[in-house]
mmCIF file of C-alpha atoms in Angstrom:
data_model
loop_
_atom_site.group_PDB
_atom_site.id
_atom_site.type_symbol
_atom_site.label_atom_id
_atom_site.label_comp_id
_atom_site.label_asym_id
_atom_site.label_seq_id
_atom_site.Cartn_x
_atom_site.Cartn_y
_atom_site.Cartn_z
ATOM 1 C CA MET A 1 117.755 105.689 71.554
ATOM 2 C CA ALA A 2 114.947 103.730 69.749
ATOM 3 C CA LYS A 3 111.800 103.332 70.842
ATOM 4 C CA THR A 4 110.899 99.569 71.937
ATOM 5 C CA PRO A 5 108.076 98.227 69.421
ATOM 6 C CA GLN A 6 104.688 97.717 70.967
ATOM 7 C CA ILE A 7 102.044 95.171 70.421
ATOM 8 C CA TYR A 8 98.949 96.426 69.418
ATOM 9 C CA TYR A 9 95.443 96.032 67.901
ATOM 10 C CA ILE A 10 95.274 97.486 64.362
ATOM 11 C CA THR A 11 92.064 96.619 62.692
ATOM 12 C CA THR A 12 89.407 93.815 61.744
ATOM 13 C CA ASP A 13 88.618 93.002 58.258
ATOM 14 C CA LEU A 14 85.496 91.465 56.813
ATOM 15 C CA ASP A 15 86.730 88.787 54.565
ATOM 16 C CA LEU A 16 84.145 87.402 52.062
ATOM 17 C CA VAL A 17 84.080 85.008 49.232
ATOM 18 C CA ALA A 18 81.444 84.011 46.706
ATOM 19 C CA SER A 19 80.855 82.691 43.172
ATOM 20 C CA ARG A 20 79.425 86.014 42.351
ATOM 21 C CA ASP A 21 79.555 89.629 42.364
ATOM 22 C CA LEU A 22 80.201 90.963 45.705
ATOM 23 C CA ALA A 23 79.829 94.532 44.639
ATOM 24 C CA PRO A 24 75.692 94.863 45.267
ATOM 25 C CA LEU A 25 76.608 93.420 49.263
ATOM 26 C CA ALA A 26 79.635 96.076 49.228
ATOM 27 C CA ALA A 27 77.088 98.790 48.261
ATOM 28 C CA ALA A 28 74.673 97.746 51.039
ATOM 29 C CA LEU A 29 77.199 97.388 53.885
ATOM 30 C CA ALA A 30 78.782 100.437 52.819
ATOM 31 C CA GLU A 31 75.481 102.381 53.777
ATOM 32 C CA LYS A 32 75.803 101.343 57.035
ATOM 33 C CA ARG A 33 79.672 102.731 57.390
ATOM 34 C CA VAL A 34 81.142 99.354 56.659
ATOM 35 C CA PHE A 35 83.473 100.264 53.714
ATOM 36 C CA ALA A 36 85.057 98.054 50.735
ATOM 37 C CA LEU A 37 89.037 98.146 51.075
ATOM 38 C CA SER A 38 88.864 95.702 47.433
ATOM 39 C CA VAL A 39 85.892 93.616 45.389
ATOM 40 C CA THR A 40 87.832 91.731 42.898
ATOM 41 C CA ALA A 41 86.785 88.877 40.427
ATOM 42 C CA HIS A 42 89.649 86.036 40.262
ATOM 43 C CA THR A 43 90.809 83.836 37.969
ATOM 44 C CA ASP A 44 89.085 81.036 39.828
ATOM 45 C CA GLY A 45 85.436 82.528 38.776
ATOM 46 C CA ARG A 46 85.216 83.282 42.468
ATOM 47 C CA TRP A 47 84.578 86.951 43.547
ATOM 48 C CA TYR A 48 87.074 88.245 46.752
ATOM 49 C CA ALA A 49 86.100 91.307 49.162
ATOM 50 C CA THR A 50 87.555 92.572 52.430
ATOM 51 C CA LEU A 51 85.650 95.283 54.288
ATOM 52 C CA GLU A 52 86.320 97.630 57.287
ATOM 53 C CA ASN A 53 84.142 99.508 59.505
ATOM 54 C CA ASP A 54 84.368 103.642 59.752
ATOM 55 C CA CYS A 55 86.116 103.121 63.494
ATOM 56 C CA ASP A 56 89.664 104.239 61.963
ATOM 57 C CA ALA A 57 89.004 108.120 63.179
ATOM 58 C CA ASP A 58 88.128 106.284 66.805
ATOM 59 C CA ARG A 59 90.766 103.695 66.904
ATOM 60 C CA GLU A 60 93.738 104.468 69.295
ATOM 61 C CA ARG A 61 96.233 102.159 70.209
ATOM 62 C CA GLY A 62 95.168 100.402 73.155
ATOM 63 C CA SER A 63 91.791 99.834 71.338
ATOM 64 C CA GLU A 64 90.303 96.189 71.299
ATOM 65 C CA PRO A 65 88.404 94.295 67.892
ATOM 66 C CA GLU A 66 84.931 94.256 69.940
ATOM 67 C CA LYS A 67 83.423 97.297 69.117
ATOM 68 C CA GLU A 68 84.776 97.111 65.648
ATOM 69 C CA ILE A 69 83.266 93.719 65.165
ATOM 70 C CA VAL A 70 79.709 94.666 66.360
ATOM 71 C CA THR A 71 79.697 97.730 64.511
ATOM 72 C CA MET A 72 80.058 94.952 61.140
ATOM 73 C CA LEU A 73 77.522 92.647 62.401
ATOM 74 C CA ASP A 74 74.886 95.554 63.059
ATOM 75 C CA ALA A 75 75.668 96.437 59.585
ATOM 76 C CA VAL A 76 74.950 92.506 58.445
ATOM 77 C CA ASP A 77 71.828 91.735 60.696
ATOM 78 C CA SER A 78 70.644 95.160 58.720
ATOM 79 C CA LEU A 79 71.162 93.289 54.968
ATOM 80 C CA ARG A 80 67.657 92.630 53.126
ATOM 81 C CA GLY A 81 66.948 91.484 49.807
ATOM 82 C CA VAL A 82 69.787 90.866 47.261
ATOM 83 C CA ALA A 83 72.695 91.729 49.854
ATOM 84 C CA ARG A 84 71.283 89.082 51.862
ATOM 85 C CA SER A 85 70.920 86.309 49.559
ATOM 86 C CA ILE A 86 74.644 86.948 48.355
ATOM 87 C CA TRP A 87 75.555 87.331 52.115
ATOM 88 C CA SER A 88 74.019 83.869 52.449
ATOM 89 C CA LYS A 89 75.884 82.261 49.550
ATOM 90 C CA CYS A 90 79.389 83.242 50.445
ATOM 91 C CA ILE A 91 81.658 80.282 50.411
ATOM 92 C CA LEU A 92 83.612 82.539 53.291
ATOM 93 C CA ARG A 93 82.536 85.215 55.840
ATOM 94 C CA GLU A 94 85.551 86.086 58.274
ATOM 95 C CA PHE A 95 86.467 88.452 60.180
ATOM 96 C CA ASN A 96 89.889 88.890 60.180
ATOM 97 C CA ILE A 97 91.535 90.523 63.598
ATOM 98 C CA GLY A 98 95.013 92.192 63.111
ATOM 99 C CA TYR A 99 98.029 92.921 65.461
ATOM 100 C CA GLU A 100 101.116 94.679 65.145
ATOM 101 C CA CYS A 101 103.884 92.407 66.998
ATOM 102 C CA GLY A 102 106.328 94.285 69.136
ATOM 103 C CA ASP A 103 108.527 93.504 71.913
ATOM 104 C CA GLU A 104 106.479 95.267 74.779
ATOM 105 C CA PRO A 105 104.411 94.655 76.867
ATOM 106 C CA TRP A 106 105.579 91.410 78.094
ATOM 107 C CA ALA A 107 101.898 90.031 77.734
ATOM 108 C CA PHE A 108 99.190 91.372 75.857
ATOM 109 C CA ASN A 109 95.451 90.285 75.355
ATOM 110 C CA ASN A 110 92.424 91.126 73.432
ATOM 111 C CA GLY A 111 89.063 89.256 74.020
ATOM 112 C CA LEU A 112 85.421 89.294 72.358
ATOM 113 C CA THR A 113 82.289 88.733 74.559
ATOM 114 C CA ASN A 114 79.910 85.468 74.303
ATOM 115 C CA ALA A 115 76.978 87.760 73.112
ATOM 116 C CA THR A 116 79.674 88.661 70.365
ATOM 117 C CA LEU A 117 80.893 85.118 69.358
ATOM 118 C CA ARG A 118 76.991 83.786 69.450
ATOM 119 C CA ARG A 119 76.289 86.322 66.590
ATOM 120 C CA MET A 120 79.203 85.725 64.622
ATOM 121 C CA ALA A 121 77.967 82.209 64.744
ATOM 122 C CA LYS A 122 74.562 83.539 63.698
ATOM 123 C CA VAL A 123 75.799 84.937 60.862
ATOM 124 C CA GLY A 124 78.026 81.930 59.764
ATOM 125 C CA ALA A 125 81.166 83.729 60.063
ATOM 126 C CA THR A 126 84.626 82.613 61.092
ATOM 127 C CA LEU A 127 87.424 83.902 63.104
ATOM 128 C CA LYS A 128 91.061 84.771 62.264
ATOM 129 C CA ILE A 129 93.860 86.429 63.417
ATOM 130 C CA THR A 130 96.885 87.495 61.844
ATOM 131 C CA ILE A 131 100.149 89.077 63.531
ATOM 132 C CA TYR A 132 101.769 91.320 61.564
ATOM 133 C CA SER A 133 105.916 91.116 62.735
ATOM 134 C CA VAL A 134 107.732 94.332 63.389
ATOM 135 C CA HIS A 135 110.061 94.930 60.556
ATOM 136 C CA PRO A 136 113.610 96.017 61.620
ATOM 137 C CA PRO A 137 115.057 99.342 59.987
ATOM 138 C CA VAL A 138 116.694 98.495 56.402
ATOM 139 C CA ARG A 139 120.372 99.432 57.214
ATOM 140 C CA LYS A 140 122.139 100.513 53.730
ATOM 141 C CA VAL A 141 125.098 97.992 52.893
ATOM 142 C CA SER A 142 127.736 99.170 50.993
ATOM 143 C CA PRO A 143 128.501 97.313 47.792
ATOM 144 C CA LYS A 144 131.581 94.905 48.185
ATOM 145 C CA LYS A 145 134.558 95.587 46.790
ATOM 146 C CA LYS A 146 135.752 93.278 44.030
ATOM 147 C CA ARG A 147 138.926 91.693 44.772
ATOM 148 C CA LYS A 148 141.586 91.323 42.266
ATOM 149 C CA ALA A 149 143.165 87.578 41.928
ATOM 150 C CA PRO A 150 146.580 87.712 43.124
ATOM 151 C CA ARG A 151 149.072 87.853 39.905
ATOM 152 C CA ARG A 152 151.287 84.834 40.021
#
């Protein structure tokens, strides 16, 4: 019998957009165990980066985003010099909390403390929540047979 898909917290990404190279900022954050999944220049002339902290090994189903966001905020608060300047000039600084959607439990919630929300606001960050749908298993469909036209 198939297991009912569960709702659960996946991870929190830190998404950044700037008009200059984000690699020095990503390198400074990596020293605090916040690692870049991507740092790319786009055709619009802007740089985009997506980062996550190194909590993956500790993360379990049932965990919440608070710990990961606090870890990333600690890293941001430690920035100095060029890295701090790049952070300050980012067009977007966004914590994106990701959840896998499912059918159970009936109700599901996570929260952030007011202290964490204040820290996010202090560093100029916004909050986004992304909910990923559960994809049903792909069923193989046999090709339809071509029907011959009836003879007249």
